[in-house]
Tab-separated table of C-alpha atoms in Angstrom:
chain	number	residue	atom	x	y	z
A	233	UNK	CA	0.303	-0.007	0.143
A	234	UNK	CA	1.380	3.322	-1.149
A	235	UNK	CA	1.926	6.451	1.303
A	236	UNK	CA	-1.168	8.005	0.058
A	237	UNK	CA	-3.224	4.935	0.583
A	238	UNK	CA	-2.116	4.403	4.094
A	239	UNK	CA	-2.681	8.154	5.498
A	240	UNK	CA	-5.041	8.164	8.314
A	241	UNK	CA	-6.653	11.963	7.405
A	242	UNK	CA	-8.468	11.719	3.875
A	243	UNK	CA	-6.337	13.220	1.084
A	244	UNK	CA	-8.613	15.919	-1.224
A	245	UNK	CA	-8.458	14.363	-4.677
A	246	UNK	CA	-11.783	14.620	-5.780
A	247	UNK	CA	-10.903	18.531	-5.297
A	248	UNK	CA	-8.822	18.517	-7.934
A	249	UNK	CA	-11.084	15.786	-10.145
A	250	UNK	CA	-13.486	18.752	-9.651
A	251	UNK	CA	-11.406	21.095	-10.893
A	252	UNK	CA	-10.384	18.698	-14.253
A	253	UNK	CA	-14.309	18.875	-14.736
A	254	UNK	CA	-14.532	22.905	-14.383
A	255	UNK	CA	-11.881	23.751	-16.962
A	256	UNK	CA	-13.174	20.982	-19.626
A	257	UNK	CA	-16.757	22.241	-19.214
A	258	UNK	CA	-15.362	25.911	-19.051
A	259	UNK	CA	-13.630	24.933	-23.080
A	260	UNK	CA	-16.914	23.067	-23.948
A	261	UNK	CA	-18.947	25.931	-23.146
A	262	UNK	CA	-16.571	28.969	-24.708
A	263	UNK	CA	-16.879	26.052	-27.585
A	264	UNK	CA	-20.556	26.332	-28.256
A	265	UNK	CA	-20.042	30.318	-27.943
A	266	UNK	CA	-17.303	30.604	-30.680
A	267	UNK	CA	-19.859	31.348	-33.266
A	268	UNK	CA	-22.119	33.747	-31.162
A	269	UNK	CA	-18.438	35.421	-30.678
A	270	UNK	CA	-17.366	35.416	-34.338
A	271	UNK	CA	-21.262	36.014	-35.777
A	272	UNK	CA	-21.098	39.288	-36.611
A	273	UNK	CA	-17.977	39.236	-38.428
A	274	UNK	CA	-18.765	35.916	-40.356
A	275	UNK	CA	-22.261	37.453	-41.203
A	276	UNK	CA	-20.849	40.103	-43.029
A	277	UNK	CA	-18.300	38.052	-44.601
A	278	UNK	CA	-21.372	35.618	-46.034
A	279	UNK	CA	-24.488	38.029	-45.913
A	280	UNK	CA	-26.125	35.944	-43.565
A	281	UNK	CA	-29.718	37.252	-42.108
A	282	UNK	CA	-30.864	37.095	-38.253
A	283	UNK	CA	-33.150	34.050	-39.262
A	284	UNK	CA	-29.713	32.074	-41.036
A	285	UNK	CA	-27.702	33.211	-37.949
A	286	UNK	CA	-30.183	31.485	-35.596
A	287	UNK	CA	-30.352	28.438	-37.214
A	288	UNK	CA	-26.642	28.268	-37.642
A	289	UNK	CA	-26.321	28.955	-33.837
A	290	UNK	CA	-28.734	26.007	-33.064
A	291	UNK	CA	-27.364	23.544	-34.952
A	292	UNK	CA	-25.012	22.279	-32.557
A	293	UNK	CA	-27.795	21.898	-30.417
A	294	UNK	CA	-29.936	19.916	-32.465
A	295	UNK	CA	-27.145	17.349	-32.611
A	296	UNK	CA	-26.625	17.722	-29.102
A	297	UNK	CA	-30.201	17.043	-28.014
A	298	UNK	CA	-30.261	14.035	-30.249
A	299	UNK	CA	-27.011	12.292	-29.089
A	300	UNK	CA	-27.872	12.732	-25.298
A	301	UNK	CA	-29.552	9.190	-24.937
A	302	UNK	CA	-27.012	7.474	-27.347
A	303	UNK	CA	-24.160	9.126	-25.137
A	304	UNK	CA	-25.960	7.944	-21.756
A	305	UNK	CA	-25.859	4.324	-22.889
A	306	UNK	CA	-22.757	4.819	-23.729
A	307	UNK	CA	-21.374	5.765	-20.462
A	308	UNK	CA	-23.581	3.564	-18.348
A	309	UNK	CA	-22.068	0.721	-20.793
A	310	UNK	CA	-18.200	1.720	-21.006
A	311	UNK	CA	-18.019	4.102	-18.308
A	312	UNK	CA	-17.363	7.679	-18.055
A	313	UNK	CA	-13.366	7.615	-18.473
A	314	UNK	CA	-12.923	6.362	-22.152
A	315	UNK	CA	-16.109	7.775	-23.424
A	316	UNK	CA	-15.299	11.331	-22.647
A	317	UNK	CA	-11.856	11.263	-23.481
A	318	UNK	CA	-13.035	10.201	-26.690
A	319	UNK	CA	-16.092	12.700	-26.991
A	320	UNK	CA	-13.460	15.418	-25.726
A	321	UNK	CA	-11.296	14.839	-28.694
A	322	UNK	CA	-13.484	14.656	-31.345
A	323	UNK	CA	-15.765	17.389	-30.044
A	324	UNK	CA	-11.488	19.758	-30.386
A	325	UNK	CA	-10.791	18.472	-33.327
A	326	UNK	CA	-14.564	19.680	-35.049
A	327	UNK	CA	-13.972	23.302	-33.338
A	328	UNK	CA	-10.589	23.380	-34.873
A	329	UNK	CA	-11.397	22.405	-38.137
A	330	UNK	CA	-14.278	24.864	-38.197
A	331	UNK	CA	-11.553	27.436	-38.854
A	332	UNK	CA	-11.292	26.206	-42.368
A	333	UNK	CA	-14.198	27.273	-43.187
A	334	UNK	CA	-12.451	30.581	-43.694
A	335	UNK	CA	-10.931	29.215	-46.479
A	336	UNK	CA	-13.813	28.518	-48.366
A	337	UNK	CA	-16.680	31.364	-49.615
A	338	UNK	CA	-20.353	32.022	-50.061
A	339	UNK	CA	-22.455	28.234	-49.400
A	340	UNK	CA	-20.139	26.126	-49.366
A	341	UNK	CA	-18.279	28.155	-46.330
A	342	UNK	CA	-21.565	28.346	-44.517
A	343	UNK	CA	-22.573	24.440	-45.044
A	344	UNK	CA	-19.329	23.222	-43.834
A	345	UNK	CA	-19.220	25.725	-40.628
A	346	UNK	CA	-22.672	24.379	-39.815
A	347	UNK	CA	-22.204	20.861	-40.621
A	348	UNK	CA	-18.814	20.665	-38.602
A	349	UNK	CA	-20.870	22.608	-35.651
A	350	UNK	CA	-23.378	19.859	-35.740
A	351	UNK	CA	-20.878	17.346	-35.721
A	352	UNK	CA	-19.190	19.020	-32.464
A	353	UNK	CA	-22.968	18.696	-30.869
A	354	UNK	CA	-22.737	15.356	-31.099
A	355	UNK	CA	-19.290	14.997	-29.923
A	356	UNK	CA	-20.409	17.041	-26.768
A	357	UNK	CA	-23.131	15.119	-26.007
A	358	UNK	CA	-21.616	13.016	-23.042
A	359	UNK	CA	-19.897	15.430	-21.341
A	360	UNK	CA	-22.418	16.946	-18.373
A	361	UNK	CA	-23.859	13.197	-18.045
A	362	UNK	CA	-20.652	12.321	-17.692
A	363	UNK	CA	-19.554	14.983	-15.238
A	364	UNK	CA	-22.615	14.364	-13.289
A	365	UNK	CA	-21.669	10.392	-13.125
A	366	UNK	CA	-17.873	11.432	-12.053
A	367	UNK	CA	-19.550	13.791	-9.234
A	368	UNK	CA	-22.029	11.077	-7.822
A	369	UNK	CA	-19.169	9.006	-7.874
A	370	UNK	CA	-16.450	11.409	-6.005
A	371	UNK	CA	-18.618	13.403	-3.635
A	372	UNK	CA	-21.029	12.308	-0.310
A	373	UNK	CA	-24.421	13.784	-0.884
A	374	UNK	CA	-23.454	16.420	1.463
A	375	UNK	CA	-21.232	18.316	-0.785
A	376	UNK	CA	-22.428	17.229	-4.238
A	377	UNK	CA	-24.685	20.144	-5.038
A	378	UNK	CA	-21.548	22.253	-4.276
A	379	UNK	CA	-19.853	19.920	-6.354
A	380	UNK	CA	-22.409	19.933	-9.481
A	381	UNK	CA	-22.630	23.837	-8.937
A	382	UNK	CA	-18.804	24.273	-9.498
A	383	UNK	CA	-18.920	22.182	-13.008
A	384	UNK	CA	-22.327	23.699	-13.907
A	385	UNK	CA	-20.773	27.146	-13.199
A	386	UNK	CA	-17.876	26.746	-15.819
A	387	UNK	CA	-20.694	27.959	-18.105
A	388	UNK	CA	-20.361	31.476	-16.870
A	389	UNK	CA	-16.630	31.265	-16.160
A	390	UNK	CA	-16.020	30.544	-19.441
A	391	UNK	CA	-17.650	33.403	-20.908
A	392	UNK	CA	-15.198	35.540	-18.004
A	393	UNK	CA	-12.117	33.706	-19.675
A	394	UNK	CA	-12.941	33.376	-22.974
A	395	UNK	CA	-15.062	35.942	-24.534
A	396	UNK	CA	-12.566	38.745	-24.440
A	397	UNK	CA	-9.938	36.047	-25.880
A	398	UNK	CA	-12.193	35.914	-28.503
A	399	UNK	CA	-13.212	39.036	-28.909
A	400	UNK	CA	-9.277	40.118	-29.420
A	401	UNK	CA	-8.675	37.192	-31.723
A	402	UNK	CA	-11.318	38.231	-34.367
A	403	UNK	CA	-10.425	41.992	-33.804
A	404	UNK	CA	-6.699	41.426	-34.562
A	405	UNK	CA	-6.546	38.083	-36.390
A	406	UNK	CA	-9.803	37.514	-37.929
A	407	UNK	CA	-12.727	35.281	-36.993
A	408	UNK	CA	-11.087	31.857	-37.888
A	409	UNK	CA	-8.161	31.904	-35.284
A	410	UNK	CA	-11.243	31.605	-32.268
A	411	UNK	CA	-11.407	27.850	-33.980
A	412	UNK	CA	-7.645	26.910	-34.128
A	413	UNK	CA	-6.830	28.323	-30.898
A	414	UNK	CA	-10.208	26.751	-28.959
A	415	UNK	CA	-9.441	23.488	-30.726
A	416	UNK	CA	-6.161	23.562	-29.585
A	417	UNK	CA	-7.101	24.168	-26.087
A	418	UNK	CA	-9.338	21.085	-26.191
A	419	UNK	CA	-6.754	18.506	-27.424
A	420	UNK	CA	-4.477	19.452	-24.192
A	421	UNK	CA	-7.447	19.093	-22.032
A	422	UNK	CA	-7.943	15.549	-23.271
A	423	UNK	CA	-4.716	14.747	-22.285
A	424	UNK	CA	-5.027	15.883	-18.879
A	425	UNK	CA	-8.106	14.337	-18.092
A	426	UNK	CA	-6.441	10.609	-19.729
A	427	UNK	CA	-3.532	11.385	-16.993
A	428	UNK	CA	-5.225	12.343	-14.052
A	429	UNK	CA	-8.977	11.001	-13.962
A	430	UNK	CA	-9.784	7.679	-12.110
A	431	UNK	CA	-12.163	6.301	-10.181
A	432	UNK	CA	-11.828	6.431	-6.317
A	433	UNK	CA	-10.742	2.975	-5.947
A	434	UNK	CA	-8.251	2.677	-8.594
A	435	UNK	CA	-6.804	6.404	-7.807
A	436	UNK	CA	-3.247	6.132	-6.918
A	437	UNK	CA	-3.769	9.309	-4.862
A	438	UNK	CA	-7.004	8.511	-3.143
A	439	UNK	CA	-6.297	6.989	0.492
A	440	UNK	CA	-8.827	4.940	2.296
A	441	UNK	CA	-9.918	7.793	4.629
A	442	UNK	CA	-10.973	9.631	1.571
A	443	UNK	CA	-12.832	6.611	-0.313
A	444	UNK	CA	-14.522	6.047	2.967
A	445	UNK	CA	-15.639	9.776	3.583
A	446	UNK	CA	-16.753	9.393	0.326
A	447	UNK	CA	-18.781	6.154	0.576
A	448	UNK	CA	-20.388	6.412	3.898
A	449	UNK	CA	-21.376	10.118	2.808
A	450	UNK	CA	-23.885	8.151	-0.063
A	451	UNK	CA	-20.972	8.629	-2.712
A	452	UNK	CA	-21.533	5.921	-5.446
A	453	UNK	CA	-17.283	4.900	-5.399
A	454	UNK	CA	-17.917	1.797	-7.248
A	455	UNK	CA	-20.232	2.457	-9.937
A	456	UNK	CA	-17.373	3.172	-12.104
A	457	UNK	CA	-15.452	-0.403	-11.544
A	458	UNK	CA	-18.684	-2.563	-11.613
A	459	UNK	CA	-19.350	-4.987	-13.977
A	460	UNK	CA	-20.919	-3.498	-17.273
A	461	UNK	CA	-21.352	-6.751	-18.967
A	462	UNK	CA	-24.092	-8.269	-17.514
A	463	UNK	CA	-27.777	-7.748	-18.768
A	464	UNK	CA	-28.173	-4.179	-19.872
A	465	UNK	CA	-30.609	-1.903	-17.414
A	466	UNK	CA	-31.423	0.024	-20.667
A	467	UNK	CA	-35.035	-1.466	-21.229
A	468	UNK	CA	-38.208	-0.054	-22.263
A	469	UNK	CA	-39.840	-1.001	-19.233
A	470	UNK	CA	-36.881	0.994	-17.231
A	471	UNK	CA	-36.656	3.854	-19.570
A	472	UNK	CA	-40.732	4.401	-19.672
A	473	UNK	CA	-40.208	4.819	-15.760
A	474	UNK	CA	-38.017	7.543	-15.915
A	475	UNK	CA	-39.810	9.454	-18.488
A	476	UNK	CA	-43.059	9.107	-17.035
A	477	UNK	CA	-41.878	9.567	-13.076
A	478	UNK	CA	-43.614	12.968	-12.294
A	479	UNK	CA	-40.722	14.248	-10.265
A	480	UNK	CA	-38.504	14.028	-13.361
A	481	UNK	CA	-41.204	15.396	-15.531
A	482	UNK	CA	-40.653	18.494	-13.376
A	483	UNK	CA	-36.957	18.672	-13.441
A	484	UNK	CA	-36.928	17.993	-16.874
A	485	UNK	CA	-39.310	20.699	-17.961
A	486	UNK	CA	-37.368	23.192	-15.222
A	487	UNK	CA	-33.921	22.205	-17.121
A	488	UNK	CA	-35.315	23.281	-20.357
A	489	UNK	CA	-36.619	26.873	-19.301
A	490	UNK	CA	-33.348	27.629	-17.661
A	491	UNK	CA	-31.407	26.671	-20.655
A	492	UNK	CA	-33.610	29.321	-21.991
A	493	UNK	CA	-31.311	31.728	-20.067
A	494	UNK	CA	-28.373	29.663	-20.313
A	495	UNK	CA	-28.321	30.329	-24.209
A	496	UNK	CA	-29.429	33.512	-24.896
A	497	UNK	CA	-26.515	34.357	-23.027
A	498	UNK	CA	-24.099	31.687	-25.190
A	499	UNK	CA	-25.584	32.885	-28.352
A	500	UNK	CA	-27.679	35.901	-28.598
A	501	UNK	CA	-25.999	38.189	-26.111
A	502	UNK	CA	-22.993	39.361	-27.623
A	503	UNK	CA	-24.717	40.011	-30.755
A	504	UNK	CA	-27.525	41.865	-28.699
A	505	UNK	CA	-24.495	44.061	-27.310
A	506	UNK	CA	-23.699	45.009	-31.112
A	507	UNK	CA	-26.857	45.139	-32.784
A	508	UNK	CA	-29.074	46.933	-30.086
A	509	UNK	CA	-26.175	48.616	-27.880
A	510	UNK	CA	-24.226	49.460	-30.493
A	511	UNK	CA	-20.611	48.011	-29.050
A	512	UNK	CA	-17.871	47.050	-31.058
A	513	UNK	CA	-17.259	43.158	-31.398
A	514	UNK	CA	-14.137	43.667	-29.018
A	515	UNK	CA	-16.303	45.763	-26.385
A	516	UNK	CA	-19.025	43.480	-26.685
A	517	UNK	CA	-16.341	40.516	-26.261
A	518	UNK	CA	-15.131	42.438	-22.832
A	519	UNK	CA	-18.665	43.400	-21.495
A	520	UNK	CA	-19.935	40.146	-21.912
A	521	UNK	CA	-17.623	38.760	-19.494
A	522	UNK	CA	-19.245	41.135	-16.732
A	523	UNK	CA	-22.540	39.476	-16.194
A	524	UNK	CA	-21.162	35.873	-16.770
A	525	UNK	CA	-18.566	36.726	-13.949
A	526	UNK	CA	-21.463	37.159	-11.475
A	527	UNK	CA	-23.115	34.375	-13.210
A	528	UNK	CA	-20.182	32.607	-11.982
A	529	UNK	CA	-20.569	33.711	-8.561
A	530	UNK	CA	-24.077	32.728	-8.313
A	531	UNK	CA	-23.478	29.303	-9.336
A	532	UNK	CA	-21.129	28.455	-6.572
A	533	UNK	CA	-23.020	30.212	-4.123
A	534	UNK	CA	-26.278	28.471	-4.895
A	535	UNK	CA	-24.402	25.067	-4.294
A	536	UNK	CA	-23.086	25.961	-1.353
A	537	UNK	CA	-25.947	27.851	-0.078
A	538	UNK	CA	-27.784	24.285	-1.252
A	539	UNK	CA	-25.216	22.173	0.768
A	540	UNK	CA	-25.375	24.444	3.612
A	541	UNK	CA	-29.174	24.192	4.055
A	542	UNK	CA	-29.237	20.321	3.881
A	543	UNK	CA	-27.041	19.929	6.781
A	544	UNK	CA	-28.945	22.595	8.408
A	545	UNK	CA	-32.447	21.198	7.768
A	546	UNK	CA	-31.914	17.703	6.961
A	547	UNK	CA	-34.695	18.298	4.248
A	548	UNK	CA	-33.122	17.524	0.466
A	549	UNK	CA	-36.244	18.921	-1.140
A	550	UNK	CA	-36.155	22.089	0.592
A	551	UNK	CA	-32.391	22.593	-0.021
A	552	UNK	CA	-32.433	22.131	-3.418
A	553	UNK	CA	-35.788	24.106	-4.192
A	554	UNK	CA	-35.169	27.053	-1.866
A	555	UNK	CA	-32.112	28.538	-4.026
A	556	UNK	CA	-33.971	27.804	-7.310
A	557	UNK	CA	-36.819	30.227	-6.539
A	558	UNK	CA	-34.588	33.103	-5.432
A	559	UNK	CA	-32.541	32.615	-8.630
A	560	UNK	CA	-35.357	32.483	-10.997
A	561	UNK	CA	-37.402	35.846	-9.354
A	562	UNK	CA	-33.329	37.641	-9.577
A	563	UNK	CA	-33.188	36.149	-13.238
A	564	UNK	CA	-36.980	37.881	-13.906
A	565	UNK	CA	-34.898	41.173	-14.255
A	566	UNK	CA	-33.891	40.718	-17.615
A	567	UNK	CA	-37.094	41.906	-19.325
A	568	UNK	CA	-36.172	45.579	-17.330
A	569	UNK	CA	-32.991	45.923	-19.697
A	570	UNK	CA	-36.472	46.697	-22.267
A	571	UNK	CA	-36.815	49.754	-20.335
A	572	UNK	CA	-33.435	51.381	-20.002
A	573	UNK	CA	-31.146	53.222	-22.538
A	574	UNK	CA	-27.913	54.243	-20.740
A	575	UNK	CA	-25.382	51.184	-21.449
A	576	UNK	CA	-24.101	50.520	-17.660
A	577	UNK	CA	-27.637	50.428	-16.433
A	578	UNK	CA	-27.989	47.525	-19.190
A	579	UNK	CA	-25.255	45.508	-18.186
A	580	UNK	CA	-26.506	46.166	-14.372
A	581	UNK	CA	-29.919	44.692	-15.178
A	582	UNK	CA	-28.003	41.725	-17.527
A	583	UNK	CA	-25.841	40.875	-14.742
A	584	UNK	CA	-28.733	40.395	-12.004
A	585	UNK	CA	-30.146	38.348	-14.027
A	586	UNK	CA	-27.107	36.517	-14.634
A	587	UNK	CA	-26.417	35.988	-11.170
A	588	UNK	CA	-30.073	35.188	-10.070
A	589	UNK	CA	-29.430	32.152	-13.310
A	590	UNK	CA	-26.713	30.839	-11.877
A	591	UNK	CA	-28.198	30.653	-8.083
A	592	UNK	CA	-31.113	28.580	-9.485
A	593	UNK	CA	-28.640	26.048	-11.768
A	594	UNK	CA	-28.889	23.441	-9.314
A	595	UNK	CA	-30.333	20.865	-11.963
A	596	UNK	CA	-27.356	18.717	-11.914
A	597	UNK	CA	-27.445	18.240	-8.494
A	598	UNK	CA	-31.164	17.326	-8.505
A	599	UNK	CA	-30.264	14.720	-11.170
A	600	UNK	CA	-27.725	13.291	-9.039
A	601	UNK	CA	-29.657	12.974	-6.054
A	602	UNK	CA	-32.704	11.427	-8.296
A	603	UNK	CA	-31.726	9.271	-10.737
A	604	UNK	CA	-31.727	5.708	-10.520
A	605	UNK	CA	-28.068	4.370	-9.935
A	606	UNK	CA	-28.673	1.725	-12.501
A	607	UNK	CA	-29.365	4.564	-15.279
A	608	UNK	CA	-27.563	7.592	-13.927
A	609	UNK	CA	-26.354	8.167	-17.309
A	610	UNK	CA	-29.115	7.437	-19.285
A	611	UNK	CA	-31.033	9.759	-17.135
A	612	UNK	CA	-28.539	12.046	-17.219
A	613	UNK	CA	-29.004	12.160	-20.588
A	614	UNK	CA	-32.530	12.441	-21.214
A	615	UNK	CA	-32.191	15.489	-18.730
A	616	UNK	CA	-29.525	17.143	-20.692
A	617	UNK	CA	-31.921	15.990	-23.882
A	618	UNK	CA	-34.766	17.990	-22.488
A	619	UNK	CA	-32.796	21.018	-20.956
A	620	UNK	CA	-30.997	21.478	-24.304
A	621	UNK	CA	-33.713	21.270	-26.616
A	622	UNK	CA	-33.762	24.727	-25.520
A	623	UNK	CA	-30.680	25.527	-27.591
A	624	UNK	CA	-32.771	24.226	-30.609
A	625	UNK	CA	-35.668	26.388	-29.989
A	626	UNK	CA	-34.413	29.558	-28.655
A	627	UNK	CA	-32.015	30.735	-31.167
A	628	UNK	CA	-34.394	30.192	-33.920
A	629	UNK	CA	-37.106	31.963	-32.276
A	630	UNK	CA	-35.153	34.900	-31.139
A	631	UNK	CA	-34.313	35.030	-34.737
A	632	UNK	CA	-37.541	35.510	-35.990
A	633	UNK	CA	-38.577	37.961	-32.944
A	634	UNK	CA	-35.453	40.062	-34.163
A	635	UNK	CA	-36.497	40.204	-37.813
A	636	UNK	CA	-40.030	40.629	-37.562
A	637	UNK	CA	-40.138	43.396	-35.093
A	638	UNK	CA	-36.466	44.960	-35.964
A	639	UNK	CA	-35.474	44.901	-31.883
A	640	UNK	CA	-34.800	42.610	-29.260
A	641	UNK	CA	-37.269	44.058	-27.075
A	642	UNK	CA	-39.965	40.795	-27.479
A	643	UNK	CA	-36.972	38.313	-27.288
A	644	UNK	CA	-36.044	39.319	-23.914
A	645	UNK	CA	-39.618	39.053	-22.894
A	646	UNK	CA	-39.808	35.606	-24.302
A	647	UNK	CA	-36.980	34.575	-22.296
A	648	UNK	CA	-37.762	36.337	-19.095
A	649	UNK	CA	-41.381	34.677	-19.006
A	650	UNK	CA	-39.447	30.878	-19.024
A	651	UNK	CA	-38.325	31.852	-15.217
A	652	UNK	CA	-41.855	31.800	-14.215
A	653	UNK	CA	-42.529	28.624	-15.840
A	654	UNK	CA	-39.483	27.012	-14.044
A	655	UNK	CA	-40.852	28.134	-10.685
A	656	UNK	CA	-44.021	26.466	-12.051
A	657	UNK	CA	-42.107	22.954	-12.859
A	658	UNK	CA	-40.315	22.940	-9.591
A	659	UNK	CA	-43.071	23.509	-7.225
A	660	UNK	CA	-45.963	22.326	-8.805
A	661	UNK	CA	-44.808	19.544	-10.938
A	662	UNK	CA	-42.113	18.203	-8.882
A	663	UNK	CA	-42.382	16.831	-5.193
A	664	UNK	CA	-39.571	15.292	-3.355
A	665	UNK	CA	-36.139	14.999	-4.266
A	666	UNK	CA	-35.169	11.416	-3.492
A	667	UNK	CA	-33.026	8.687	-5.195
A	668	UNK	CA	-35.992	6.951	-7.598
A	669	UNK	CA	-36.012	2.861	-6.835
A	670	UNK	CA	-36.454	0.946	-10.606
A	671	UNK	CA	-39.218	-1.447	-9.849
A	672	UNK	CA	-39.008	-4.536	-11.836
A	673	UNK	CA	-41.039	-5.403	-14.639
A	674	UNK	CA	-42.771	-8.231	-12.582
A	675	UNK	CA	-44.129	-5.685	-10.310
A	676	UNK	CA	-46.113	-3.863	-12.635
A	677	UNK	CA	-47.251	-6.824	-14.537
């Protein structure tokens, strides 16, 4: 037994694992935002209308959504590590190749860009379900909301870290440079993941005390090491249970509505700043980082607050739902941007909305708490598929609203209304938050 495993004090390997997930998730969201940051420049070069840009922005989500359940099946069958490495390597390659669309012109360039973005979406599908599996493996229940909030908050940090970088690259080197740089970063991240990430029992740096702490606290430490060659749990009877369960339906709907806000900030927000608020692309890159920074803070705060409430009250349901309610009420302030003209005030309003959305983003903790352990990958895939359907619908709907009205006012009302639906989903449809036990087919015969 090595020194790390023989130690009496628990090691903290799980935090380094979480840091790697955070960095990779930041890169994945930055890759999704590449087209929104380069969109104005690409639009000028290719002559694409707002509706055409909307379809291009949503092409990622079409494939991403369709690949969720297959990605979940792969995770449950082969485990998180090999699937994650393959996914990260592929989506980084497809990101890098999008830069080559700059060598083409007209329809060929647009078709190549959309096609590669679609492939990137399919490759990214296992990312978040794998994150949820790894967190469920490495973290006890009392730390799970914080851990889930940290990797989920990477979506905000990605804009803080990468929006200024991408704005500068577009400004100084042209839009293809964005795709080349982000693709190479992803390849580097895949190498780091392959080197360091293991399951708790196999990790050479995790000692027995840390593994015991995780296991006794409800962490599924053996999930990645258990046999996966036996009878598949992916049956219609089991899938029907996770599709028809009332609590999960509310969680799925709530995630869809929350992701309407996510995708607005990740796709149309920089374009909104350029077209309606008359900023330059370089200014929009830096300004977009301000709400994202507070969104990151809100995301981490929501997870920490939820785990604190769980320790104080012992109620998982209250601990997960209370921050969500507060966050969605704050996020509704996005509509107020329609009634202010000053650019600073607009950014303040958007910052409050993004902060609130971050506080409410506990969906991955909730799905990790609720999913049947036999189908955690599949249930996470269904959850992510439902949530990211917003990535298909929202960019297209906003494109039509902007083209029809000539402004983003109606679009902000459309986005803000989803905050109310989120509250309805979690409080009127979802009841108790607890792990679902699959019923054998004979029990319902």
